[in-house]
Amino acid sequence: MNMSTQVSVLSSQATSGSLNQKKTLSELLADRARKRKREVEDDHRLQEAVLQLISSHQNLGNLLTEVEQPLCKHLPPLSESSSPDKTWGPQDSLKVSALRDQASRLGVPVGVLSAKTVVVKIQELQHAESKQVALLGLEQRKELLCLLQTVKDLLCQNAFSRLHFSLEIWQAQVPPVLEVLFLFQKENIIGLEEIFESNHDAAMGTEWLFQNLCLLCSDPQTQTLEDAKQMLSDIVILLVRNGFRETFAMGAKADLQKTPQICFAVLDKMLSWMLNVVSEAKDQEDCQKVKAAECWIQVFDASLYRSTVPPNSVKQFFSHTLTKIFTYPSSLRVCDAVRMQGEWCFAKTCPLLSLLYRKVLVLLNVEDMIGHLQRILEADEVNWQFLLSFVSTLLVCQAQAQTVFKDLLNRLLHNAFEVYELENMITAFLLARQAALEGPAVFVSYKDWFKVSFGIATGYHGSSKKSLIFLLKFLTELVPFEPPQYLKVHVMHPPYVAAKYRPMLLDYITLAKTQLADLKVAIEDMGLYEDLSASQGPQQPRCQVLQDVEKAITIFENTGKVPTSVLEASIFRRPYFTSRFLPALLTPRMLPRTPDSGMRLIEALKKADKIPASVYTSYIQACQKEKKKLLEAGSLEMEVDCPAEPVELLSAGLEELQKLIIKQSKDDAVPSLISVISERLKVVICDDGDTALLDLPFVVNVSSSNLEPLELKIADLLLKSFCQNIVVASYFSPPHRQGEWASLFVKMLCGHQKLLQAVLIRLLDLICHQGPSLSDLHILGLAVFVIHLQETKELIPLLNTGLPSGSGTVLTLAEYLDRFLTCETGDSLLFCKRFCTTGLAYVFCRSSPCILDNVRQLAPSAFVRKLQYVLPRLIQEARDELSECDLDDLWQSLSEISINWKVACLALWRQKLFRELIKEQEFQLSFTDWVTYELNVQPHRDVLTDMERHEYQRWACYQVYLPLLSATESYGGNVKRACSVIVHSLLDFCQRSAGKCSSQSELTPVFRGGYTDILCRLQEMIQDSEPFLKRSLLQESKPDAGHFPFNIFQERMKSTEQVEGEGSMLGVQLSRLQEVQMFTRILVQLPASVLFQTRREGASWVIHCSTFFDFVNVELKNISSLTCAIPYDVTAHFLRGLINCSMEYEKPAEQVNSILMSCQHKCPILLSSAVKWWPLLQSVLCSQWQMQSSDAVPKEMQKLMDCQQIAKSFHVSEYFPSDDCPWLSAAFLYFSSQRQINRLEQGHEMQELGSKSQQFLVCLLFFYMMDLSSCHLQAKEAKVFSEVLMKCVEIIHLMEQKRKGSGESWFILFELEEKQQTPYQVLHKLGSSVLIRMLPFAFYSVLPKLDKSLCDELLAAPNFLIVALKAYASLVQLFLDSQEILTEASPSEPQQPKVAQADTLELITQGRRFLLHALSKCPKPRYSSKSQLLEACGDLDPEIRAAIVHCFQPDNEDDLATEPQLF
């Protein structure tokens, strides 16, 4: 019965039933029962009809893709127990029923039928794609999802066999698309492992998965869609988890299943595929493969496997990857690697390979990688390109790898020489050269490595002859393949060999030179300072010789000597020197007015006969033509074209770096980008990475920064980029979370010596000269830059300040900043506060953990000291005790757009760690430093008012430094130490400012600085501590005790004497003169009590001032331009102080008398000065005495007053009040005559003196003789000189008249150097050492003016001839030392030495004539006096000596009577 019949029957039955009208209850119940029975039978017949209809017209594949309500939400356990005889239940869906019906008719299990049906449907879906793909289209994916839903329903009803599905999928005509099987796994229907295990052919499964993964990586959807990326990630996780299981990793290959084998093999094939793309990347026009390989490289992201794969499995995967990379087949041999490795540096490595390396480096530690690398090198043939590029990446991206890498090189060389194995040897050389390619910031240059390894006697080859032969044989075998730059290293810096093995080395050098000649790189063309290990290979000769000239000028500028390399080249490399170096050095240019370093080098070479005169003349003429040409062109400026494209590339690289910082990139993208920037810098500035001058100081002129336009542009670009990056990084995170980009950036700059010099010049110019005009953001960036320079200080050469040669001209960067980051004006003080605060805040916030040791390594001591000085000076709150502040608050205050500097400074000042740091000896601001800083401040430009400055200075002295000193000494002791520090600092300041003064006597206001203020603080401290100082002076009265402040001067004089041999005599004398003048200026402004000491004599205390006397006798009188006197201010200070000090004793008059009487013998020039200045001193001293004492004026003072009255009236009586001291009376008369207009009127008064005034006349003659010498030295007018000369002659005539053949003659003045004591011995203490040396000049100046009769009488006088000969010898010596004498006389006032020498020479001529005449006319001397005369004559004048010898020869008539002296 067909379906239509059944429907008709059912319809008729319903119709007839409805025609019945009325029935009873029992009939109705009976009809109801019959009706239910018929309905059940009709439903059963209807279902059978429907099933028969479906069976005859069904398509099972399409049926499975129809969507039904799922019968269950959870799948049963993965099992294959499905029974075809399962009882039909109402829960069975129509799809299952249809499958069961079809399976029963076919006689197969329903699960097998459903599995085949699903596979067939999958095949139909894949046929819709026209090409082989790994991903389905959108429509196919929708149908597949419906199919997956049905399969899940079938699994719930045990109507699907996964085992048969796995078998059917591999037997299908078209292999499944990877996405299909991935979705089966994702929906928990069947896993990929199960599918792999069901494949009997593992190779086919491997190939299928490999092909699909390649297609997946190549599909653009994988590179954009997240679902596709996740699919690739999940598949790779499965591959790594199964391919590197513990059992498989242990090597149990016999027990391995198919899945691990397939996974392991697929990973290997994918890596090989990627490496193949890398190898062809340079020639690949279609970038699709490159993108596909880059997509696969992303699977090496270590974060991908977190919590999904055991860590050991991931490490095994990464290590295995490195092994496959290093052993990837290559056609390059070792000799090719030797020749080509310069192209394999980090910057030139394929980006894909570099990216892969950097991802692998994230997970593996350095020690493991280096060890793995060594094991591979020892066991396998390696791909040198991949291995060496990995070494470069490792060293660039992992700073800690350098030490481990050096150990690897040492082990390789040790093993090589231990068993004489060439493999280890070539490996070590290749690795060392590869590391050297990355620059000195990463590894030492090849030249330095070769010199350290083989250039010393203790090198690896120095143990035996066999080791040396092994090395030389190895180097010889390398020669045909060596790049020229390495051959040059071996030739110019050959291995160390003993003398007896030198022929063996010469054979190798000859071979290397021959190879260089074959390569057209002649030794003669090699530069003097060529970087012999530069990665770029040999430069053009023209470029190299220009660098040689530049570096030779730099060396000459630093040392002042012609470089040794230049001198050697002029002898041993003559062709290069004459044909290349000299033409480059003598390139015509417009010569500067003041010879620069290049011109001075040319002059030095010309003087050394290295430049022919004709060549030099041609050079000068060419320079003049060049100047004329420039003048005619109307411009003297040379324009330098900047290479626009390289600069643009550099700017782009710097912008990319800023983007990475903004993204806060944590991977190795920053190191790699900085390496690229380094390569671009080499192109821009033509820097070959030369480190030949690494030990030579950079010339950083303190007055100007002379940079070429290109250098200035690049330096500004780099500094600007760094400042911007710091600001950006600080906006997002504090310093300790900003990464290592800043350190890497600065280290990279240190690898470019030429550029580093330009950057340092620009940096220091900005800081030291333009600091106050910089913005806050510039200050932040530059301060951080300096901190990172301090971090890499080992890579930064010393800095030559460009000052005149001397101490302190070559400094480290920290010392340079300490010296030239000045605090002299209000603007500079404010800038110093901001700059140092920013730098130190960065140090504190960057140190992690923030402990003292970390801060100590990074913090420049100059910053800490300057901040200790500036902050309390400018911020009142910094002088008080403050609470601690958090580090986060510190950096936050500096990261704001508008910085509140007061808040930031106080935040740093409050740091507990900062308070601990300033207690360290290295970082303490000593009292000496504080005084020095304060002296440099210019009051008229200070930010503080005078009152505020004085208040601050008193706070610093009394509340900071004196309490610190009190911790170790008593209050009096620390005050004395503090005063000593101030005096030392004042003297140093005056010495530094001496060249900036308008005169030696007074500092100009511009350069006075804080001199006056600090001197006031010194006066206050001495005045306040007077009792303590007096008590200390009592202790100093011991013979071995010092005397403040004279002990300070003595210490400084000792240090001056120690450097006498290091400088010219003139320089030493000038320095000593300035020191005495400055000390004297300070001394007279101190309380006069410091001049005196106290000592006990018997039961009482008395005043003495022996130390002051010594200072006057030794130092002060020798710098005074006055005749027999010292300046007024010193004399008045001493006498006023004497009166004041005497008042503290019971008998002050006795104390004054005692000191003045001791002056007559111990320090007569002090009393002579009192005589000179007495008209000015008398009223002052008398008033002072009368104000403090009611007693009469002391006797010695009264005597001076009386003498002055007599001398003033020129009434010379028989008795002077000071006739017991004749020189004092003579001094009064002499100085009184000096003050008169007519200086010759007292002659008739002197004639009234009796015979007892002979000593007086001798002393008076001495004063005039001193005056005569002084007039000559000071070049006074001829009239004045003549007047003094006539006065001397008059006094001599008067003395000879009074003597009348007996008594003392006037020339006794010239015998005072004898050892015997005479009343006139004290006279030599009245004159300076220069005037005493000039006495022979006065002697022979006076002698020609005497009467002839008087001269004849003198010749007859005993000892006159000896005195005249001694004076003559001294005069000749005086002529030879005339320049020194003139300098000693007045170093601050240069004289005319030629005129002085002419006058002296004329006197010598007159003296010689006088002596020759005297020797011929005087009575024949006794033989006993011959030795005395010859000794007096000396050896300076042979003519006089011969005359003396002739004078002692006997007459002819006496020759026979005299027996010859045989013995």
Short mmCIF file of C-alpha atoms in Angstrom, two decimals, residues 801-1099:
data_model
loop_
_atom_site.label_atom_id
_atom_site.label_comp_id
_atom_site.label_asym_id
_atom_site.label_seq_id
_atom_site.Cartn_x
_atom_site.Cartn_y
_atom_site.Cartn_z
CA THR A 801 91.05 70.79 27.51
CA GLY A 802 93.06 72.66 24.91
CA LEU A 803 94.71 74.76 27.61
CA PRO A 804 98.48 75.43 27.60
CA SER A 805 100.56 72.41 28.45
CA GLY A 806 100.70 71.68 32.12
CA SER A 807 99.00 69.81 34.87
CA GLY A 808 95.29 69.48 34.68
CA THR A 809 95.00 69.75 30.91
CA VAL A 810 94.05 66.08 30.36
CA LEU A 811 90.98 65.03 32.32
CA THR A 812 88.36 62.32 32.50
CA LEU A 813 84.81 63.24 31.59
CA ALA A 814 83.82 63.50 35.26
CA GLU A 815 86.84 65.70 36.01
CA TYR A 816 86.06 67.86 33.00
CA LEU A 817 82.52 68.47 34.21
CA ASP A 818 83.73 69.10 37.74
CA ARG A 819 86.13 71.73 36.45
CA PHE A 820 84.08 73.49 33.81
CA LEU A 821 80.52 73.10 35.10
CA THR A 822 80.98 76.34 36.98
CA CYS A 823 78.95 77.92 39.78
CA GLU A 824 80.10 81.51 39.35
CA THR A 825 76.87 83.36 38.58
CA GLY A 826 73.23 83.13 39.54
CA ASP A 827 72.33 81.57 36.20
CA SER A 828 75.09 78.98 36.37
CA LEU A 829 74.14 78.11 39.96
CA LEU A 830 70.52 77.50 38.96
CA PHE A 831 71.55 75.40 35.96
CA CYS A 832 73.98 73.36 38.05
CA LYS A 833 71.22 72.71 40.57
CA ARG A 834 68.83 71.45 37.89
CA PHE A 835 71.38 69.45 35.93
CA CYS A 836 72.92 67.65 38.91
CA THR A 837 69.54 67.02 40.52
CA THR A 838 68.22 65.40 37.35
CA GLY A 839 71.30 63.24 36.86
CA LEU A 840 71.40 61.97 40.43
CA ALA A 841 67.63 61.42 40.56
CA TYR A 842 67.98 59.21 37.48
CA VAL A 843 70.78 57.27 39.17
CA PHE A 844 68.74 56.68 42.31
CA CYS A 845 65.60 55.67 40.42
CA ARG A 846 67.42 53.50 37.88
CA SER A 847 69.47 51.47 40.35
CA SER A 848 67.61 48.25 40.99
CA PRO A 849 67.77 47.39 43.77
CA CYS A 850 68.43 50.89 45.03
CA ILE A 851 71.37 50.18 47.31
CA LEU A 852 74.47 52.18 48.03
CA ASP A 853 76.82 49.99 45.99
CA ASN A 854 74.75 50.38 42.83
CA VAL A 855 74.42 54.14 43.28
CA ARG A 856 78.12 54.52 44.00
CA GLN A 857 79.05 53.00 40.63
CA LEU A 858 76.82 55.29 38.57
CA ALA A 859 76.77 58.59 40.45
CA PRO A 860 79.46 61.08 39.31
CA SER A 861 81.17 62.38 42.42
CA ALA A 862 81.28 65.87 40.92
CA PHE A 863 77.47 65.94 40.72
CA VAL A 864 77.13 64.93 44.36
CA ARG A 865 79.63 67.51 45.60
CA LYS A 866 78.17 70.33 43.54
CA LEU A 867 74.68 69.49 44.69
CA GLN A 868 75.80 69.59 48.32
CA TYR A 869 77.07 73.09 47.64
CA VAL A 870 74.25 74.45 45.50
CA LEU A 871 71.10 73.18 47.22
CA PRO A 872 71.64 74.63 50.72
CA ARG A 873 72.85 77.84 49.12
CA LEU A 874 69.79 78.37 46.95
CA ILE A 875 67.06 76.64 48.98
CA GLN A 876 66.61 77.72 52.59
CA GLU A 877 64.69 74.56 53.49
CA ALA A 878 67.68 72.37 52.58
CA ARG A 879 69.56 73.79 55.59
CA ASP A 880 67.06 72.26 58.00
CA GLU A 881 66.38 68.68 59.00
CA LEU A 882 63.93 67.14 56.52
CA SER A 883 61.82 64.00 56.50
CA GLU A 884 62.50 61.20 54.04
CA CYS A 885 60.87 61.07 50.59
CA ASP A 886 59.83 58.13 48.42
CA LEU A 887 61.70 57.37 45.20
CA ASP A 888 58.49 57.37 43.18
CA ASP A 889 57.79 60.92 44.31
CA LEU A 890 61.31 61.88 43.29
CA TRP A 891 61.02 60.83 39.65
CA GLN A 892 57.40 61.85 39.37
CA SER A 893 58.37 65.42 40.22
CA LEU A 894 60.83 65.41 37.30
CA SER A 895 58.49 63.75 34.78
CA GLU A 896 55.93 66.53 34.76
CA ILE A 897 55.68 68.90 31.82
CA SER A 898 56.31 71.90 34.06
CA ILE A 899 58.95 70.85 36.56
CA ASN A 900 58.86 72.33 40.05
CA TRP A 901 62.59 72.32 40.64
CA LYS A 902 62.35 73.21 44.31
CA VAL A 903 60.14 70.22 45.01
CA ALA A 904 62.36 67.94 42.92
CA CYS A 905 65.55 69.11 44.60
CA LEU A 906 64.13 68.70 48.09
CA ALA A 907 62.80 65.25 47.16
CA LEU A 908 66.33 64.18 46.27
CA TRP A 909 67.83 65.95 49.30
CA ARG A 910 65.47 64.03 51.58
CA GLN A 911 66.51 60.62 50.29
CA LYS A 912 67.99 58.48 53.03
CA LEU A 913 70.35 56.89 50.53
CA PHE A 914 71.56 60.32 49.43
CA ARG A 915 72.38 61.21 53.03
CA GLU A 916 74.36 57.98 53.29
CA LEU A 917 76.13 58.63 50.00
CA ILE A 918 77.46 62.04 51.02
CA LYS A 919 79.10 60.44 54.03
CA GLU A 920 81.38 58.51 51.70
CA GLN A 921 84.86 60.01 51.42
CA GLU A 922 84.70 60.14 47.62
CA PHE A 923 81.42 62.07 47.58
CA GLN A 924 81.94 64.43 50.49
CA LEU A 925 82.02 68.16 49.89
CA SER A 926 85.06 69.08 51.93
CA PHE A 927 85.55 72.46 53.50
CA THR A 928 88.24 73.13 50.91
CA ASP A 929 85.79 72.40 48.09
CA TRP A 930 83.17 74.63 49.66
CA VAL A 931 85.57 77.55 50.05
CA THR A 932 86.80 77.10 46.48
CA TYR A 933 83.26 77.12 45.09
CA GLU A 934 82.34 80.17 47.16
CA LEU A 935 85.43 82.06 46.04
CA ASN A 936 84.45 81.57 42.40
CA VAL A 937 81.04 83.16 42.88
CA GLN A 938 80.84 86.69 41.48
CA PRO A 939 78.92 88.74 44.06
CA HIS A 940 77.58 91.27 41.56
CA ARG A 941 76.00 88.41 39.55
CA ASP A 942 74.96 86.22 42.47
CA VAL A 943 71.35 85.19 42.90
CA LEU A 944 71.68 85.95 46.64
CA THR A 945 71.87 89.44 48.07
CA ASP A 946 74.91 90.43 50.10
CA MET A 947 73.02 89.89 53.36
CA GLU A 948 71.71 86.48 52.25
CA ARG A 949 75.16 85.43 51.08
CA HIS A 950 76.81 86.38 54.38
CA GLU A 951 74.09 84.57 56.30
CA TYR A 952 74.61 81.44 54.21
CA GLN A 953 78.39 81.55 54.59
CA ARG A 954 78.15 81.85 58.37
CA TRP A 955 75.70 78.94 58.45
CA ALA A 956 78.05 76.77 56.40
CA CYS A 957 81.10 77.64 58.48
CA TYR A 958 79.65 77.49 61.97
CA GLN A 959 76.83 74.96 61.62
CA VAL A 960 78.20 72.52 59.05
CA TYR A 961 81.97 72.36 58.84
CA LEU A 962 83.20 73.43 62.27
CA PRO A 963 80.99 70.82 63.99
CA LEU A 964 82.35 68.17 61.60
CA LEU A 965 85.90 69.08 62.55
CA SER A 966 84.99 69.17 66.24
CA ALA A 967 84.26 65.45 66.13
CA THR A 968 87.99 64.72 66.01
CA GLU A 969 89.55 67.82 67.57
CA SER A 970 88.90 70.48 70.15
CA TYR A 971 87.12 73.64 69.13
CA GLY A 972 90.36 75.57 68.95
CA GLY A 973 91.98 72.88 66.87
CA ASN A 974 89.19 72.74 64.35
CA VAL A 975 89.08 76.53 64.05
CA LYS A 976 92.77 76.52 63.32
CA ARG A 977 92.27 73.81 60.69
CA ALA A 978 89.38 75.73 59.17
CA CYS A 979 91.45 78.90 59.03
CA SER A 980 94.28 77.00 57.40
CA VAL A 981 91.91 75.66 54.77
CA ILE A 982 90.65 79.15 54.02
CA VAL A 983 94.16 80.57 53.72
CA HIS A 984 95.19 77.76 51.37
CA SER A 985 92.08 78.30 49.28
CA LEU A 986 92.59 82.06 49.15
CA LEU A 987 96.15 81.59 47.94
CA ASP A 988 95.08 79.08 45.32
CA PHE A 989 92.33 81.38 44.14
CA CYS A 990 94.74 84.29 43.84
CA GLN A 991 97.18 82.16 41.88
CA ARG A 992 94.43 81.07 39.47
CA SER A 993 93.28 84.64 39.05
CA ALA A 994 96.75 86.13 38.65
CA GLY A 995 96.57 85.99 34.87
CA LYS A 996 93.17 87.68 34.90
CA CYS A 997 94.20 90.63 37.04
CA SER A 998 94.87 94.14 35.86
CA SER A 999 97.82 94.34 38.24
CA GLN A 1000 99.63 92.18 40.70
CA SER A 1001 98.66 94.35 43.61
CA GLU A 1002 94.89 94.18 43.34
CA LEU A 1003 92.30 91.92 41.78
CA THR A 1004 89.81 93.48 39.41
CA PRO A 1005 86.13 93.30 40.42
CA VAL A 1006 85.39 90.87 37.61
CA PHE A 1007 87.80 88.24 38.90
CA ARG A 1008 87.74 89.08 42.60
CA GLY A 1009 84.85 86.65 43.04
CA GLY A 1010 84.05 85.93 46.65
CA TYR A 1011 87.54 86.87 47.83
CA THR A 1012 86.36 89.71 50.07
CA ASP A 1013 83.51 87.72 51.60
CA ILE A 1014 85.65 84.69 52.41
CA LEU A 1015 88.36 86.93 53.83
CA CYS A 1016 85.74 88.46 56.11
CA ARG A 1017 84.73 84.95 57.27
CA LEU A 1018 88.39 84.21 57.98
CA GLN A 1019 88.73 87.40 60.02
CA GLU A 1020 85.58 86.57 61.95
CA MET A 1021 86.71 83.04 62.73
CA ILE A 1022 90.12 84.22 63.94
CA GLN A 1023 88.57 87.00 65.99
CA ASP A 1024 85.97 84.73 67.56
CA SER A 1025 88.52 82.07 68.39
CA GLU A 1026 91.24 84.41 69.67
CA PRO A 1027 91.57 82.69 73.08
CA PHE A 1028 91.85 79.24 71.53
CA LEU A 1029 94.40 80.42 68.99
CA LYS A 1030 96.50 82.00 71.71
CA ARG A 1031 96.44 78.80 73.65
CA SER A 1032 97.54 76.95 70.52
CA LEU A 1033 100.28 79.53 70.00
CA LEU A 1034 101.57 78.73 73.46
CA GLN A 1035 101.87 75.14 72.38
CA GLU A 1036 103.51 76.22 69.15
CA SER A 1037 106.23 77.98 71.10
CA LYS A 1038 108.04 74.67 71.23
CA PRO A 1039 111.05 74.60 68.91
CA ASP A 1040 109.54 71.99 66.60
CA ALA A 1041 106.06 73.49 66.48
CA GLY A 1042 104.67 75.44 63.58
CA HIS A 1043 103.33 78.96 63.60
CA PHE A 1044 99.96 79.73 62.05
CA PRO A 1045 99.71 80.97 59.34
CA PHE A 1046 103.41 80.84 58.41
CA ASN A 1047 103.46 77.05 58.50
CA ILE A 1048 100.95 77.15 55.64
CA PHE A 1049 103.29 79.28 53.59
CA GLN A 1050 106.22 77.00 54.36
CA GLU A 1051 104.28 73.96 53.18
CA ARG A 1052 103.40 75.68 49.94
CA MET A 1053 106.98 76.76 49.38
CA LYS A 1054 108.14 73.18 49.81
CA SER A 1055 105.72 72.04 47.15
CA THR A 1056 106.97 74.82 44.87
CA GLU A 1057 110.55 73.71 45.36
CA GLN A 1058 109.61 70.16 44.41
CA VAL A 1059 108.47 71.27 40.96
CA GLU A 1060 111.43 73.53 40.25
CA GLY A 1061 113.00 70.88 38.10
CA GLU A 1062 109.79 70.44 36.09
CA GLY A 1063 109.58 74.01 34.78
CA SER A 1064 111.76 76.89 33.76
CA MET A 1065 113.54 78.96 36.39
CA LEU A 1066 111.58 82.00 35.29
CA GLY A 1067 108.29 80.19 35.82
CA VAL A 1068 109.32 79.04 39.28
CA GLN A 1069 110.40 82.56 40.24
CA LEU A 1070 107.16 84.07 38.98
CA SER A 1071 105.15 81.49 40.89
CA ARG A 1072 107.11 82.11 44.07
CA LEU A 1073 106.78 85.87 43.67
CA GLN A 1074 103.01 85.62 43.26
CA GLU A 1075 102.75 83.28 46.21
CA VAL A 1076 104.62 85.68 48.51
CA GLN A 1077 102.62 88.66 47.31
CA MET A 1078 99.30 86.91 47.81
CA PHE A 1079 100.27 85.59 51.21
CA THR A 1080 101.42 89.03 52.29
CA ARG A 1081 98.17 90.57 51.11
CA ILE A 1082 96.21 88.05 53.18
CA LEU A 1083 98.54 88.38 56.15
CA VAL A 1084 98.06 92.12 56.59
CA GLN A 1085 94.28 91.66 56.63
CA LEU A 1086 94.36 89.15 59.46
CA PRO A 1087 94.47 90.16 63.13
CA ALA A 1088 98.01 91.22 63.97
CA SER A 1089 98.13 88.74 66.81
CA VAL A 1090 98.90 85.95 64.33
CA LEU A 1091 102.36 87.50 63.77
CA PHE A 1092 103.48 86.88 67.34
CA GLN A 1093 104.18 83.96 69.58
CA THR A 1094 104.70 83.61 73.30
CA ARG A 1095 107.42 81.82 75.16
CA ARG A 1096 108.53 81.53 78.74
CA GLU A 1097 111.75 83.17 79.88
CA GLY A 1098 112.33 82.36 83.49
CA ALA A 1099 109.21 83.08 85.45
#
